[in-house]
Short mmCIF file of C-alpha atoms in Angstrom, two decimals:
data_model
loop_
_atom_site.label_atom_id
_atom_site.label_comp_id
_atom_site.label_asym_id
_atom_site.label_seq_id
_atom_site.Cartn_x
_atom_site.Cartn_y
_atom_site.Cartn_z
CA UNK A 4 -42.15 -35.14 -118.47
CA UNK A 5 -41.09 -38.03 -120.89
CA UNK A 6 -44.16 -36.31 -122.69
CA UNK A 7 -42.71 -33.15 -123.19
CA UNK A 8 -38.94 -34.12 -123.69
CA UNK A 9 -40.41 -36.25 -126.82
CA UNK A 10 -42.29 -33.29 -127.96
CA UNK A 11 -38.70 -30.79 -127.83
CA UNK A 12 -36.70 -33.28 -129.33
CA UNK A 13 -39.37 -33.49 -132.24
CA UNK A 14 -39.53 -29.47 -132.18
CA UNK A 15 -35.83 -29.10 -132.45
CA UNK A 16 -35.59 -32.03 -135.47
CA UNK A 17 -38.02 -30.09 -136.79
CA UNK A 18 -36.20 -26.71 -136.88
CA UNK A 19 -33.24 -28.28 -138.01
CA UNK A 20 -34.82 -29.92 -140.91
CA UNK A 21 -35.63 -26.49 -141.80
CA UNK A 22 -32.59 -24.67 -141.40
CA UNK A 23 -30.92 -27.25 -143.96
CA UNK A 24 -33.95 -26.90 -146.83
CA UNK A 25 -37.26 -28.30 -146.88
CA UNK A 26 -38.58 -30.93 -149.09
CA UNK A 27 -40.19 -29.95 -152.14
CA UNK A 28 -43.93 -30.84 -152.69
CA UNK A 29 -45.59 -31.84 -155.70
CA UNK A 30 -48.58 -29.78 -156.86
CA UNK A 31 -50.44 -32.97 -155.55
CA UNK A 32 -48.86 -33.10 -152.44
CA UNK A 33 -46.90 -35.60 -152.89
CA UNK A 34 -42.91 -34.96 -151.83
CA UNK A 35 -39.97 -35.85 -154.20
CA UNK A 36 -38.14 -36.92 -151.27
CA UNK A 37 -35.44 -34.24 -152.38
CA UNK A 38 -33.57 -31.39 -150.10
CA UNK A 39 -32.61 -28.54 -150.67
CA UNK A 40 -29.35 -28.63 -148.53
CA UNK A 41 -26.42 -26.76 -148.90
CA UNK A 42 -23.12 -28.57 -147.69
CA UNK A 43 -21.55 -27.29 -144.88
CA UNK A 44 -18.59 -26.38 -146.41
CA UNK A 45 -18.48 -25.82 -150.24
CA UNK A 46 -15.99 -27.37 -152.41
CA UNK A 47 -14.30 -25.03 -155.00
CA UNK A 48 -13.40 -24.94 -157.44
CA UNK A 49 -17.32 -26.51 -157.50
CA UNK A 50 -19.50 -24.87 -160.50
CA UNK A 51 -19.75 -27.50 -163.11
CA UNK A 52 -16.22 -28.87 -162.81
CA UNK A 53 -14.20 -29.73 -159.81
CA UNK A 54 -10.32 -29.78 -159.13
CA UNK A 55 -10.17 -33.49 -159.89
CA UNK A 56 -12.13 -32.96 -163.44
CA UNK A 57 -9.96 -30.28 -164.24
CA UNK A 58 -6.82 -32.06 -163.92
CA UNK A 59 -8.28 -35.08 -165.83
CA UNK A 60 -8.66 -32.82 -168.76
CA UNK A 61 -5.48 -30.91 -167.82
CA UNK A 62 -3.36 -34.67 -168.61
CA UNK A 63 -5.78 -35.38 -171.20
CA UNK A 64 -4.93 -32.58 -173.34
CA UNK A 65 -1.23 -32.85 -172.09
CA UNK A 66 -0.84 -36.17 -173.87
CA UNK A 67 -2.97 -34.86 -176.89
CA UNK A 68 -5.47 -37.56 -176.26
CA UNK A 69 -8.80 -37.69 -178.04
CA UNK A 70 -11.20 -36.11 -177.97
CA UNK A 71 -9.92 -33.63 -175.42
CA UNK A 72 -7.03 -32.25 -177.43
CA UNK A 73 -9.21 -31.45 -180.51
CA UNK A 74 -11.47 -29.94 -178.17
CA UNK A 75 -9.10 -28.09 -176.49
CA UNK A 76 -8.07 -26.79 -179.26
CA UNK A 77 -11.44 -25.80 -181.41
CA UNK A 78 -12.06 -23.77 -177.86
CA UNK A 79 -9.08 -22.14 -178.74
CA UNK A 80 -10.01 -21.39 -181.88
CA UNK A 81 -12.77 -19.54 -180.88
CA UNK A 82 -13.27 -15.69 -181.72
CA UNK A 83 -14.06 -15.38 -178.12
CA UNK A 84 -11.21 -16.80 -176.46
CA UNK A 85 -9.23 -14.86 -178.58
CA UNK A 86 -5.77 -13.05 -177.05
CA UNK A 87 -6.77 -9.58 -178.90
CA UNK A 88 -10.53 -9.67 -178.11
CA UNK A 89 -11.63 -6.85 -175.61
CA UNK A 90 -14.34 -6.78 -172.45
CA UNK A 91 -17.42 -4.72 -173.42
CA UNK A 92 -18.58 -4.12 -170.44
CA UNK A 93 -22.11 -1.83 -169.84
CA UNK A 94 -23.75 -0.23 -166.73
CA UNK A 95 -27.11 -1.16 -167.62
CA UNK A 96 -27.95 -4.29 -169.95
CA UNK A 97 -31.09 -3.62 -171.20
CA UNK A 98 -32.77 -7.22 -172.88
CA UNK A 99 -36.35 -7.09 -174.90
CA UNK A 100 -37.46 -10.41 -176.53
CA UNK A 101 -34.79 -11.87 -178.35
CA UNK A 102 -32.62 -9.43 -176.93
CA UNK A 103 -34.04 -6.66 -179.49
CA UNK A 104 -36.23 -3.71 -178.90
CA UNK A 105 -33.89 -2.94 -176.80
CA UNK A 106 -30.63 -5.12 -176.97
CA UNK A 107 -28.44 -3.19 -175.30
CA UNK A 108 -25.38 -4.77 -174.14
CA UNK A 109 -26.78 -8.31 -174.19
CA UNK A 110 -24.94 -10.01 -176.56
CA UNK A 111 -21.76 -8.16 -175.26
CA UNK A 112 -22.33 -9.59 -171.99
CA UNK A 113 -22.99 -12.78 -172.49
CA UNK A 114 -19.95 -13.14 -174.41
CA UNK A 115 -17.69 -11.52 -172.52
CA UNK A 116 -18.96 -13.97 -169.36
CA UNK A 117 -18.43 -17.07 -171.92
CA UNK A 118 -14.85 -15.57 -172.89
CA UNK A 119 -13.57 -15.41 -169.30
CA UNK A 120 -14.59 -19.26 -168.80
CA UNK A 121 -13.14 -19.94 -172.07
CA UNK A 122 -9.67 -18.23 -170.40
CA UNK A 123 -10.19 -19.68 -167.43
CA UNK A 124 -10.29 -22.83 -169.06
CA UNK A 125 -7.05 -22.07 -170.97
CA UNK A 126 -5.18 -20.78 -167.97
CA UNK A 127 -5.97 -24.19 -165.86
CA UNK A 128 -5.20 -26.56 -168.77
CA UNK A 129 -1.96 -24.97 -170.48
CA UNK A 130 -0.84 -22.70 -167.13
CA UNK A 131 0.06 -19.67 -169.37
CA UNK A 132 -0.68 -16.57 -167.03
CA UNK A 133 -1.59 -14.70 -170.22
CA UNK A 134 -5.05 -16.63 -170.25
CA UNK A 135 -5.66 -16.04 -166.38
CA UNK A 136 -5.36 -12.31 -166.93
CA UNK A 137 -7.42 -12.38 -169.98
CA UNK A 138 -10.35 -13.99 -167.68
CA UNK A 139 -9.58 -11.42 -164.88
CA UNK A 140 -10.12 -8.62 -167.24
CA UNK A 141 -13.28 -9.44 -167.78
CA UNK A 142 -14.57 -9.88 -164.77
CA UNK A 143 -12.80 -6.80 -163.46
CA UNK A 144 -14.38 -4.83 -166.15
CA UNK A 145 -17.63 -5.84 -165.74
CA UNK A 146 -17.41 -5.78 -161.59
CA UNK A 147 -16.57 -2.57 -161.48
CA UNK A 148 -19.35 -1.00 -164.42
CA UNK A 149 -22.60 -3.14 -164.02
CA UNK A 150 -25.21 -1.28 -162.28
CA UNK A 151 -28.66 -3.40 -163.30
CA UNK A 152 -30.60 -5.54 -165.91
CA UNK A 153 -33.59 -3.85 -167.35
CA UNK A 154 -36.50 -4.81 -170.30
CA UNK A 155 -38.70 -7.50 -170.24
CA UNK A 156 -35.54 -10.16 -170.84
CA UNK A 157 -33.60 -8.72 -168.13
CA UNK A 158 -34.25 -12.20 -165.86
CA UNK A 159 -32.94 -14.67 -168.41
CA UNK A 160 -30.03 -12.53 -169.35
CA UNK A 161 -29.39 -12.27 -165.98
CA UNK A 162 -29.31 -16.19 -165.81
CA UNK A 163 -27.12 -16.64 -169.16
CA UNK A 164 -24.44 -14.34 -167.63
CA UNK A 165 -24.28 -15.21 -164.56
CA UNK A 166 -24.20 -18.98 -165.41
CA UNK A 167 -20.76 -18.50 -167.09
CA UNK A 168 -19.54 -15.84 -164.84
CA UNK A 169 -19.78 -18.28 -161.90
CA UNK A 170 -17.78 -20.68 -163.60
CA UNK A 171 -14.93 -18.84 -164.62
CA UNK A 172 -14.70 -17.03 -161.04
CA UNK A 173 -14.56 -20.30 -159.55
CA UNK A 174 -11.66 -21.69 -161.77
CA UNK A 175 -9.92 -18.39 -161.43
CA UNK A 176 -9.98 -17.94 -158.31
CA UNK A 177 -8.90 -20.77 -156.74
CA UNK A 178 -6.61 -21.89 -158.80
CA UNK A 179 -3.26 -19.20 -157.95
CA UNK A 180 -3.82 -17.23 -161.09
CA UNK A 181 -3.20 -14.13 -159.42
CA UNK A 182 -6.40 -12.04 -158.91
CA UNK A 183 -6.53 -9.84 -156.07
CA UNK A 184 -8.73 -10.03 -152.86
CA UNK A 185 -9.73 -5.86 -153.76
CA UNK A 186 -10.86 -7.61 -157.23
CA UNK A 187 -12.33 -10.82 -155.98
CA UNK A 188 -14.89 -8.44 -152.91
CA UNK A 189 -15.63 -6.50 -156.30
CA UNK A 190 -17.04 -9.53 -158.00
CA UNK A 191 -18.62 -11.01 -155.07
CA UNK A 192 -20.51 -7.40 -154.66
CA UNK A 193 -21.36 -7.33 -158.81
CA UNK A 194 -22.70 -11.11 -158.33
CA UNK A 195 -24.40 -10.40 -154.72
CA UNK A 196 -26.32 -7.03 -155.67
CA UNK A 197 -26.54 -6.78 -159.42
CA UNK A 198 -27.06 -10.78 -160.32
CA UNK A 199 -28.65 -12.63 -157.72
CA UNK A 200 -31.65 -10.27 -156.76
CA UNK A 201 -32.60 -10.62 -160.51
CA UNK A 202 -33.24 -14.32 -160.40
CA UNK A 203 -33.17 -15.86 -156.98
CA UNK A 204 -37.38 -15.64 -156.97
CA UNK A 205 -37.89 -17.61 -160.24
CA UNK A 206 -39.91 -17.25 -163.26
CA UNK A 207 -43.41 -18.27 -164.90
CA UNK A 208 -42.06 -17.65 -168.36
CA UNK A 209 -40.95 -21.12 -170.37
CA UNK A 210 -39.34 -23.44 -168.22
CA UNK A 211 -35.67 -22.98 -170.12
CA UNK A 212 -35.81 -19.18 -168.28
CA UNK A 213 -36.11 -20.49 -164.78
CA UNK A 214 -33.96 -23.52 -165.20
CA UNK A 215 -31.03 -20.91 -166.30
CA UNK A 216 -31.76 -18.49 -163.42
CA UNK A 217 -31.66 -20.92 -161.05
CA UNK A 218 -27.99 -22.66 -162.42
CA UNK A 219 -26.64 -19.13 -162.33
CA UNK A 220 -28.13 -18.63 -158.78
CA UNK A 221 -26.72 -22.30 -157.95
CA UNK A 222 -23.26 -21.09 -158.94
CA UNK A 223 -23.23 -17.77 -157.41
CA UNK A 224 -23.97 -18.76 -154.42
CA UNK A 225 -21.12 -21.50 -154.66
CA UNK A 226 -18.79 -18.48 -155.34
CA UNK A 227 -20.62 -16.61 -152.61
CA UNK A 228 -20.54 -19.64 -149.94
CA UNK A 229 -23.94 -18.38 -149.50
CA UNK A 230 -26.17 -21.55 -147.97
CA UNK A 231 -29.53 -19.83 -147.70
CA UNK A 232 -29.21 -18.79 -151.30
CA UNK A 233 -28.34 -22.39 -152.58
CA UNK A 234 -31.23 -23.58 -150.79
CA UNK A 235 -33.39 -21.25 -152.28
CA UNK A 236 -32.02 -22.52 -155.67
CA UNK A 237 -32.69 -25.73 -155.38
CA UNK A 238 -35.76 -25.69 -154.10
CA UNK A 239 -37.04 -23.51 -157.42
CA UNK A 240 -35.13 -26.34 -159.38
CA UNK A 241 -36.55 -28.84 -157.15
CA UNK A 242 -40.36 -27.90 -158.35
CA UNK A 243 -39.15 -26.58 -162.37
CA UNK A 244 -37.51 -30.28 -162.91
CA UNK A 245 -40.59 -32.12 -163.25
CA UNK A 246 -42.91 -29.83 -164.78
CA UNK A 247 -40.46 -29.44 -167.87
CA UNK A 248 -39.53 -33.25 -168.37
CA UNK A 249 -42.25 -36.12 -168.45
CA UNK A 250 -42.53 -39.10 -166.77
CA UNK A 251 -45.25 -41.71 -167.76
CA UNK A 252 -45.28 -42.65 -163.78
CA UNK A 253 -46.35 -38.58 -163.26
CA UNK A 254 -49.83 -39.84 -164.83
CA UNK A 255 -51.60 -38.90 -168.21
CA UNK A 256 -50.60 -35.45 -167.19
CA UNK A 257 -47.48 -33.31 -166.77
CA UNK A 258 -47.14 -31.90 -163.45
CA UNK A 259 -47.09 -28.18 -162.95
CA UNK A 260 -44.76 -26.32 -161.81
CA UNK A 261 -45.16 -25.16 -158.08
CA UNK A 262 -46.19 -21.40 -159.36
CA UNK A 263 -47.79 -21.74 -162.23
CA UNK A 264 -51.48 -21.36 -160.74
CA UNK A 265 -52.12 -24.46 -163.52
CA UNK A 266 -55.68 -26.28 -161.47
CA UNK A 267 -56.03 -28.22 -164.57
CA UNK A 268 -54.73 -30.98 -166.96
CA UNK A 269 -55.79 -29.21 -169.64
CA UNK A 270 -54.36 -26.16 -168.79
CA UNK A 271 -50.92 -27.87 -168.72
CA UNK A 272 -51.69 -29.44 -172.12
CA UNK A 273 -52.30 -25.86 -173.74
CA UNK A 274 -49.17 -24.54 -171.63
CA UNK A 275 -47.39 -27.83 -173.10
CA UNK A 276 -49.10 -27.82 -176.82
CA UNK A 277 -49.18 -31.59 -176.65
CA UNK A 278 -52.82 -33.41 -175.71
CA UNK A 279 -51.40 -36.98 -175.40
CA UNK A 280 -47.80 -38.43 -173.47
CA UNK A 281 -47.12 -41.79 -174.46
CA UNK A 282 -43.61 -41.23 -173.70
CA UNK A 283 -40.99 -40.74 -171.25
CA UNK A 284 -38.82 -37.58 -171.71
CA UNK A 285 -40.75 -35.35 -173.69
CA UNK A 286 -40.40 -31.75 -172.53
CA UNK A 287 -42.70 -28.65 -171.94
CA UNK A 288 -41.01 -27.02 -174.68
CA UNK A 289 -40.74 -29.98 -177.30
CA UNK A 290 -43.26 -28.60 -179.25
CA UNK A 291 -42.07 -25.05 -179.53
CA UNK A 292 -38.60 -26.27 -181.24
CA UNK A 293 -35.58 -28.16 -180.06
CA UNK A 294 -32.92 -25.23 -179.70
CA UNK A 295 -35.17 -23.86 -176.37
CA UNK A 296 -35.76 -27.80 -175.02
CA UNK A 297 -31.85 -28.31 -175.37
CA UNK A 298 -31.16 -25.08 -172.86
CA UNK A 299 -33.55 -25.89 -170.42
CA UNK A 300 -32.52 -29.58 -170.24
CA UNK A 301 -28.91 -27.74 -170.12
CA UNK A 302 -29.69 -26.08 -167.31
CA UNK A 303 -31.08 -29.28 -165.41
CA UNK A 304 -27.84 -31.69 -166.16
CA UNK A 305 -25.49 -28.47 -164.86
CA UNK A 306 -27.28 -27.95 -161.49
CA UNK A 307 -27.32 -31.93 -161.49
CA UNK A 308 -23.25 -31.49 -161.76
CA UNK A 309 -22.42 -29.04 -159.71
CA UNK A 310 -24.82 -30.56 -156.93
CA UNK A 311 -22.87 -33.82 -157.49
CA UNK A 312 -19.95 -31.89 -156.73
CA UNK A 313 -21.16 -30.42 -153.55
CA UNK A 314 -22.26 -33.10 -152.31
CA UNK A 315 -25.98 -34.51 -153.20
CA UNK A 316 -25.73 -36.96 -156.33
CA UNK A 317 -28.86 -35.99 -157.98
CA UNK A 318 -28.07 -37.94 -161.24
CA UNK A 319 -29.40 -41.03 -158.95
CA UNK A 320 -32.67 -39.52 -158.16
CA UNK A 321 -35.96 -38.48 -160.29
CA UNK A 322 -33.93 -35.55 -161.82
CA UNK A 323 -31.79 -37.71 -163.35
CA UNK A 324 -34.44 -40.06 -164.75
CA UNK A 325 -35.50 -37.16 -166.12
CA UNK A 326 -32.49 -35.45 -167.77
CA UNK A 327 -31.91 -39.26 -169.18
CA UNK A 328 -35.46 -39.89 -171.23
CA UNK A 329 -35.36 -35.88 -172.04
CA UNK A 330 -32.15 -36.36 -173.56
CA UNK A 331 -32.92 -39.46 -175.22
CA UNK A 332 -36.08 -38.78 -176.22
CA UNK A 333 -35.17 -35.58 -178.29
CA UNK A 334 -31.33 -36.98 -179.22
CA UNK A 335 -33.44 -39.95 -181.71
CA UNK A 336 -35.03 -37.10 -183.70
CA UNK A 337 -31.84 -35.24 -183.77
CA UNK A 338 -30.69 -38.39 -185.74
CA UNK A 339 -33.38 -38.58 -187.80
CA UNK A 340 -36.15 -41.08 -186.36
CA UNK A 341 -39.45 -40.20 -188.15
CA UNK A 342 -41.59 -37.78 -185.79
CA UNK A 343 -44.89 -39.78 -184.73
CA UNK A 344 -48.32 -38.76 -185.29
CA UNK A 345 -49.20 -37.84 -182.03
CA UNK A 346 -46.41 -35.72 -181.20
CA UNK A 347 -46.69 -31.65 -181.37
CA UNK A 348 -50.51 -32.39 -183.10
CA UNK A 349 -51.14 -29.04 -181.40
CA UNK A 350 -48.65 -26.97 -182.35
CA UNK A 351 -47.59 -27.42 -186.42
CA UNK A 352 -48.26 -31.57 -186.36
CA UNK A 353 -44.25 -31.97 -186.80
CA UNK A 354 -41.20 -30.61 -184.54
CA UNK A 355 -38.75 -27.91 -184.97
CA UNK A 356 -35.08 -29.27 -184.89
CA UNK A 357 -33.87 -26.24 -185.01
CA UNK A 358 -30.46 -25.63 -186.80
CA UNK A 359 -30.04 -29.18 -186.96
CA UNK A 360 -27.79 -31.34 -184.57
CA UNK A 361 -25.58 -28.48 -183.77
CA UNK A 362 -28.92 -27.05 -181.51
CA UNK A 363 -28.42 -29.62 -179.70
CA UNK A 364 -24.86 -29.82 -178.40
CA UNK A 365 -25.73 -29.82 -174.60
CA UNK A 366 -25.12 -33.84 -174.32
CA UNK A 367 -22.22 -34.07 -173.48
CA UNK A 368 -22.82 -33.37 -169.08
CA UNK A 369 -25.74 -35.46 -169.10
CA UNK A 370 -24.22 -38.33 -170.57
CA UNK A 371 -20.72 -38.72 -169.31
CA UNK A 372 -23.34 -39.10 -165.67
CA UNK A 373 -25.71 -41.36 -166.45
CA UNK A 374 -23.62 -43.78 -169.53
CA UNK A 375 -19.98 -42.93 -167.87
CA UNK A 376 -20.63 -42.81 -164.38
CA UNK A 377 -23.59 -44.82 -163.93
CA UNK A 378 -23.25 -47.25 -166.86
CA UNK A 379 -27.12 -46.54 -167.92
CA UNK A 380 -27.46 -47.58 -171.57
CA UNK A 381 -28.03 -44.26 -173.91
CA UNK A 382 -27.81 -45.59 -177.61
CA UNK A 383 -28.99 -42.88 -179.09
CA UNK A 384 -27.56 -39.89 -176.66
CA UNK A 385 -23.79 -41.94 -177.20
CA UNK A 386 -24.66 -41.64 -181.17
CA UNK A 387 -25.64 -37.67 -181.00
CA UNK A 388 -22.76 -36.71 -178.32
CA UNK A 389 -20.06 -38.71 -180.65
CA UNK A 390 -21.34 -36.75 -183.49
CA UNK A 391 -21.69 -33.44 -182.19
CA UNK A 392 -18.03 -33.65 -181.08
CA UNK A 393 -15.69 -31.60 -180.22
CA UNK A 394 -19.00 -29.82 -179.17
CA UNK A 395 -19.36 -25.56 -179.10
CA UNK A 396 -21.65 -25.11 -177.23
CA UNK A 397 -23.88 -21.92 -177.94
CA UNK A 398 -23.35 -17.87 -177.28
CA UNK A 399 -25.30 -17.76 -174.57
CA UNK A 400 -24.36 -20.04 -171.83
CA UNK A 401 -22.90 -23.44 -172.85
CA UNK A 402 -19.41 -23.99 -173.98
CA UNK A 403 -16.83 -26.50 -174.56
CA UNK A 404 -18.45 -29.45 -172.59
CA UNK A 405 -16.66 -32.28 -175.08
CA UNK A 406 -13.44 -31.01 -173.31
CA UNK A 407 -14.82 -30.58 -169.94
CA UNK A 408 -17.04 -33.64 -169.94
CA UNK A 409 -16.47 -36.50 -172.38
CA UNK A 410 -15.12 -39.58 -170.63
CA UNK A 411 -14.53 -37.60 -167.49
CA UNK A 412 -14.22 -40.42 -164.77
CA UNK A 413 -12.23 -38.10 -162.29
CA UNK A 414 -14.91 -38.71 -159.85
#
């Protein structure tokens, strides 16, 4: 009997262990030791920032502190969070490589996503309702037109726009800045049918593309309260993380991601164009050019954030060793350190920076964690993030993270 009462109470661990996310595996075998588990209740706002970030900010720029008051204000600035600017919204978004070939509607929805986090922004900082209906607008438009994403981009658009539409939902809607319930079931339907089909199973393009789908699918399913969906998430991100960013302790090799179908080290060091990693930090897509590295390692430091904010501090695990060397790693070039012999040899024999430092202006998350929270030393991250400021951000998905992120001790 004892027998057999062990046995049920091991079954019924078991099945709960599985209802809240499973641990990841390594290719090898060998688990991270991470969950996917969704909280069981969701904080909101919760996609990036939280209530208590926002109101830091909120005084910051109040009292015209710096940097947050210059930042606040270049955001501002900016055509897209302009008071005149339009939605441009399309029924079917239709992405080819580099959004050409076709590129319809891509950069128009990106934008638009970007502009209503740029309002939303606005509305929760200053209170002026006129930025909180500029944000609804948006989203209203684009709720009630979007039918599908088509062409061979149509998952990483997917994840670009729906990155930034999470965001600004969040803010909006739980913040009293009048949107309807009529208008908020529209968005939750747009996000729920239209967004979240296109990127919840992943991708075996470059790592940046799954990274981004699997933020936006992070934040979506924040807005959604949608557990099994978050756990799906996260356990994509949980096997992406540490085939894009290099540990010396992962062995002369990089690991692979989970659905690659990579048997071999060399295949990963083709996949990788890099024979040799002396290094911590470099990244699967260091030697294609700097610009893709800095979205993908993007992508890892906001799921990092807004799973801090639910709940699981994953700045303290492997994922934030990771985000740490990544960013430190690239951020010395950035300022100028001469490339070493051994690095890219595959690809051109030197890297691509890029547009220069301004490629590069995704620092700002990842190092108010690990420097501000966690007091981790990041010379050269602290030098790049200090310069870059107040930083833009790009069109695609980042924006505005000096004011949302630098110095941000709220919690």
């Amino acid at each position: 009997m004892c027998l057999k009462l062990g046995f049920l109470s091991f079954a019924l661990s078991s099945l709960l262990l599985l209802a809240h996310g499973s641990p990841v595996e390594s290719p090898s075998g060998t688990s991270h030791h991470l969950y996917a588990r969704a909280p069981a209740t969701f904080t909101h706002p919760g996609v990036l920032v939280n209530k208590a970030q926002l109101d830091f900010v909120k005084t910051k720029v109040a009292t015209r502190a710096q940097p947050w008051y210059d930042a606040y204000n270049a955001m501002l600035a900016d055509p897209l969070a302009s008071s005149t600017r339009s939605p441009r919204p399309f029924q079917t978004v239709a992405c080819g490589s580099g959004s050409e070939n076709p590129g319809d509607g891509c950069h128009e929805e990106r934008e638009d996503a970007l502009a209503a986090y740029a309002n939303a922004l606005a509305w929760y900082i200053s209170g002026t309702q006129s930025y909180a209906s500029k944000a609804i607008s948006y989203m209203n438009a684009w709720a009630r037109n979007i039918k599908d994403h088509t062409a061979s981009n149509a998952p990483l658009q997917t994840g670009w726009s729906g990155a930034s539409w999470a965001r600004a939902a969040e803010i909006i809607r739980y913040s009293n800045a009048g949107w309807s319930s009529s208008d908020i079931t529209a968005f939750e339907n747009m996000l729920r049918n239209v967004y979240l089909p296109k990127i919840i199973g992943g991708s075996n393009a470059n790592g940046n593309w799954e990274l981004v789908m699997m933020e936006a699918a992070q934040g979506i399913s924040v807005f959604l309260n949608d557990a099994s969906s978050y756990d799906k998430a996260m356990n994509k991100f949980f096997g992406r993380a540490p085939a894009y960013v290099y540990l010396t302790s992962d062995g002369s090799c990089p690991k692979a991601a989970p659905s690659s179908g990579f048997t071999s080290c060399s295949q990963v060091q083709s996949y990788w164009e890099q024979d040799t990693f002396p290094e911590n930090g470099i990244a699967q897509e260091t030697c294609r050019d700097f610009r893709h590295t800095g979205y993908g390692i993007a992508s890892m430091s906001h799921i990092a954030e807004t799973s801090k904010i639910q709940g699981s501090d994953l700045w303290t695990t492997d994922v934030g060793t990771r985000i740490r060397y990544a960013l430190g790693f690239h951020s010395k070039f950035e300022l100028g350190a001469p490339v070493p012999s051994w690095l890219c040899v595959n690809h051109r024999g030197s890297v691509d920076l890029g547009n220069g430092k301004q490629d590069f202006e995704i620092t700002e998350v990842g190092y108010n964690a690990l420097n501000g929270r966690l007091g981790i030393s990041m010379t050269n991250t602290g030098t790049l993030t200090e310069q870059n400021r107040p930083a833009r951000g790009n069109t695609l998905f980042v924006g505005w993270e000096t004011l949302t992120h630098a110095s941000n001790s709220a919690f």
